[in-house]
CSV table of C-alpha atoms in Angstrom, one decimal:
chain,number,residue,atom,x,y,z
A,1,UNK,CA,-35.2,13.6,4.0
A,2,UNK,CA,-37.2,10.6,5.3
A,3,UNK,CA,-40.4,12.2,4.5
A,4,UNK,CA,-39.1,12.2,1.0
A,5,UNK,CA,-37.8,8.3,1.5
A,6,UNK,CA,-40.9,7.7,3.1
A,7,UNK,CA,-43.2,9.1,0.5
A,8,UNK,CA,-41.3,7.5,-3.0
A,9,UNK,CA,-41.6,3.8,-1.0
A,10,UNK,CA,-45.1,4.4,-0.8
A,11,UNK,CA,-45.1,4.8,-4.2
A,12,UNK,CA,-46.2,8.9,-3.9
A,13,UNK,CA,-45.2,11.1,-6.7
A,14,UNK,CA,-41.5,13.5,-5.4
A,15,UNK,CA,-40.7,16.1,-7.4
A,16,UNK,CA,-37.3,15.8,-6.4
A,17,UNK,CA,-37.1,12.0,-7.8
A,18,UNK,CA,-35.4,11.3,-11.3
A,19,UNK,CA,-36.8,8.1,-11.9
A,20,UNK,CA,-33.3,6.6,-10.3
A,21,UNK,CA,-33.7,3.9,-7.9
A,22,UNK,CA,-29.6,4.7,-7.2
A,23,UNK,CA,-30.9,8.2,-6.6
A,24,UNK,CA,-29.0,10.5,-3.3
A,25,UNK,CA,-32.1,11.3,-1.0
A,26,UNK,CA,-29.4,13.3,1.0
A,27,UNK,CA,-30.2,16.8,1.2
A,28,UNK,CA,-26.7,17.8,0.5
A,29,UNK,CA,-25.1,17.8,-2.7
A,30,UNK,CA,-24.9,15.3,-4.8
A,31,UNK,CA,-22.5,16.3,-7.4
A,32,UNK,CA,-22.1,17.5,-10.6
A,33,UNK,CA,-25.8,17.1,-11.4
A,34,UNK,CA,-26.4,19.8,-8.9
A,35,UNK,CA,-23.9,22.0,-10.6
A,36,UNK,CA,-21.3,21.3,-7.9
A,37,UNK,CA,-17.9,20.1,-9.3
A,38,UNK,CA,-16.5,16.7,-9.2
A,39,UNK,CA,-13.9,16.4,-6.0
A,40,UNK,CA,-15.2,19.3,-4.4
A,41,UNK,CA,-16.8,19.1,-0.8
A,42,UNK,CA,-19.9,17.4,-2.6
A,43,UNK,CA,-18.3,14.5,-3.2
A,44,UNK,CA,-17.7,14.3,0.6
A,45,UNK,CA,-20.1,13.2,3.4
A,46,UNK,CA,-21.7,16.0,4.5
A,47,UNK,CA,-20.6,15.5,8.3
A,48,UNK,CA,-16.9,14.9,7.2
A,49,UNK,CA,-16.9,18.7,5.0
A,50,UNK,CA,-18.8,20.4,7.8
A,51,UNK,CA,-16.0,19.8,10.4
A,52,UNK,CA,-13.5,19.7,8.1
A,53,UNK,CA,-12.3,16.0,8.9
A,54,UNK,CA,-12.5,14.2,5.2
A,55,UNK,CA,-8.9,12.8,4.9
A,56,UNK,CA,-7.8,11.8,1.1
A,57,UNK,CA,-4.6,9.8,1.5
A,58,UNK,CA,-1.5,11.0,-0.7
A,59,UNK,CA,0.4,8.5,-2.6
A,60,UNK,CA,3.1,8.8,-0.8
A,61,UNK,CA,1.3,7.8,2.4
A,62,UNK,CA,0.7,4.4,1.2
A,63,UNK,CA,4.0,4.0,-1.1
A,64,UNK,CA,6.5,2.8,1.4
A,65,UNK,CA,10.1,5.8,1.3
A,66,UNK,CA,11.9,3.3,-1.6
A,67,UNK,CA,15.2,5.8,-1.4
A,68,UNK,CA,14.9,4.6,2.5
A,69,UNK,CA,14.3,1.2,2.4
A,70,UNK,CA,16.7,1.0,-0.2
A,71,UNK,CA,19.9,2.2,2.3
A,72,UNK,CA,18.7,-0.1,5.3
A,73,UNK,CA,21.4,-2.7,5.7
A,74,UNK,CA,20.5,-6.5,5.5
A,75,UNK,CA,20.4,-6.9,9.5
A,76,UNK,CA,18.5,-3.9,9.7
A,77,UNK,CA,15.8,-4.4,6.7
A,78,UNK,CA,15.6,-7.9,7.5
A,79,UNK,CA,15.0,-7.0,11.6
A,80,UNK,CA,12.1,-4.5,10.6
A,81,UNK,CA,10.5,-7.1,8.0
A,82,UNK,CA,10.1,-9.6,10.6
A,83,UNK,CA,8.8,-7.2,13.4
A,84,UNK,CA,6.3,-5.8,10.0
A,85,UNK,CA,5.6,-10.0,9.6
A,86,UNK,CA,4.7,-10.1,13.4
A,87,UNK,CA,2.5,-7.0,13.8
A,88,UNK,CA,0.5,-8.3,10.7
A,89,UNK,CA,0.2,-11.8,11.9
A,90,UNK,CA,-1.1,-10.4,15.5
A,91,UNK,CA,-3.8,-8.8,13.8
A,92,UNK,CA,-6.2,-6.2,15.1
A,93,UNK,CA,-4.7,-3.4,13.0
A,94,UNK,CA,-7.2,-0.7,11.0
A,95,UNK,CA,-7.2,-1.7,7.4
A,96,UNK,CA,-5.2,1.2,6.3
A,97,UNK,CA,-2.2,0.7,8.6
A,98,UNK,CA,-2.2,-3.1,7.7
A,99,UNK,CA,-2.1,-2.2,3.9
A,100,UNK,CA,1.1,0.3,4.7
A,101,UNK,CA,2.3,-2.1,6.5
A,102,UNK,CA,2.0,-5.2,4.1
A,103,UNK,CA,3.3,-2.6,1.2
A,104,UNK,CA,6.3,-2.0,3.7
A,105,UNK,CA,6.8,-5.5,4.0
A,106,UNK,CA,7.0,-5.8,0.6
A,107,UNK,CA,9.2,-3.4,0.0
A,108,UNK,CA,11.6,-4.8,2.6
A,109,UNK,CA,11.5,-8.1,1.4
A,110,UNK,CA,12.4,-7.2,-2.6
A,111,UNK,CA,15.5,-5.2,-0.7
A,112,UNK,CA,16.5,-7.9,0.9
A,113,UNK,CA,16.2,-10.3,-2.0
A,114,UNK,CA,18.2,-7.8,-3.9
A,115,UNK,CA,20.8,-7.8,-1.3
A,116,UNK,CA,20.9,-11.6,-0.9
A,117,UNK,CA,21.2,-11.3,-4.6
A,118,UNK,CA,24.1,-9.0,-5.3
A,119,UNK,CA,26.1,-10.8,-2.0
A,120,UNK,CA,25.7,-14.3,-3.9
A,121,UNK,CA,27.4,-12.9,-7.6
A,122,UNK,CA,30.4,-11.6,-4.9
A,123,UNK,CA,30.7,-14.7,-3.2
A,124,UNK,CA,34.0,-16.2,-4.8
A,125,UNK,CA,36.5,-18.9,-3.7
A,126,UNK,CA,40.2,-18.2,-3.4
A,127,UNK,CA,42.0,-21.2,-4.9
A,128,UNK,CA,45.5,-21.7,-4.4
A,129,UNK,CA,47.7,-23.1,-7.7
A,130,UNK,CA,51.0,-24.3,-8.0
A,131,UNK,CA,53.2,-21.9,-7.2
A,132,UNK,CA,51.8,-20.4,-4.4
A,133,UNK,CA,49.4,-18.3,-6.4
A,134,UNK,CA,46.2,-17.5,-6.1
A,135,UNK,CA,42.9,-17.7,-8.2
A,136,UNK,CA,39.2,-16.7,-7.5
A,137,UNK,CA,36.7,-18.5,-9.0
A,138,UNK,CA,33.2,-18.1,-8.7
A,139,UNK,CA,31.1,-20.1,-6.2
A,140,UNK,CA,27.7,-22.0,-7.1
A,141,UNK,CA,26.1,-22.6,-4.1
A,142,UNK,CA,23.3,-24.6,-6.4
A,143,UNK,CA,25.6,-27.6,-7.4
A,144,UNK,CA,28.6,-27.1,-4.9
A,145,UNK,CA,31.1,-26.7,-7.7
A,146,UNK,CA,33.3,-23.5,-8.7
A,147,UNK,CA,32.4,-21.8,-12.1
């Protein structure tokens, strides 16, 4: 392989050499070009297919569980997104934990905006009218006032 590097900088005529500066000088394969189909183990560092260690990430290792995050409580959601906030403000996480993590976080904060959400169109105040009877009316925590 270097000889080959070695001989097209030197401006030497390589049989192997298309012409393509962006050209592989590895001697494994390169692809479909070498009649080896796209996402097979050519399209993986030689080192990594040898011992069997190239990792592609599933979706659904970077898309946090929404069915689970969805039937956290509020305590409990809002408990793990600050401990998420925490780890990622520490630092000194490998890039793809922090990405699931941050994509966790996110999750955890749109359930507990929905939460908050849902709690505030339930919030009511009990208003007692003549008689003794009792009305609820709906509370705007905006302007103070019932609606």
């Amino acid at each position: 392989m270097t000889d080959r590097l070695d001989a097209s900088l030197s401006g030497a005529p390589d049989a192997d050499f298309d012409g393509n500066p962006d050209a592989d000088f590895d001697d494994g394969p390169a692809g479909a070009a070498d009649g080896v189909p796209a996402g097979s183990a050519g399209d993986i560092p030689r080192g990594l297919a040898d011992r069997g260690e190239a990792r592609v990430a599933s979706p659904r290792a970077t898309v946090p569980d929404v069915a689970e995050v969805a039937s956290l409580a509020f305590d409990q959601a809002l408990a793990e997104l600050q401990s998420v906030v925490q780890r990622l403000e520490t630092g000194g996480l490998p890039l793809e934990e922090s990405i699931a993590m941050y994509e966790r976080g996110v999750a955890l904060h749109e359930h507990c905006a929905r939460l908050l959400t849902d709690a505030e169109l339930r919030v009511q105040r009990l208003v007692e009218q003549a008689g003794g009877a009792l009305r609820a009316l709906d509370f705007d925590p905006d302007d103070g006032t019932e609606g």
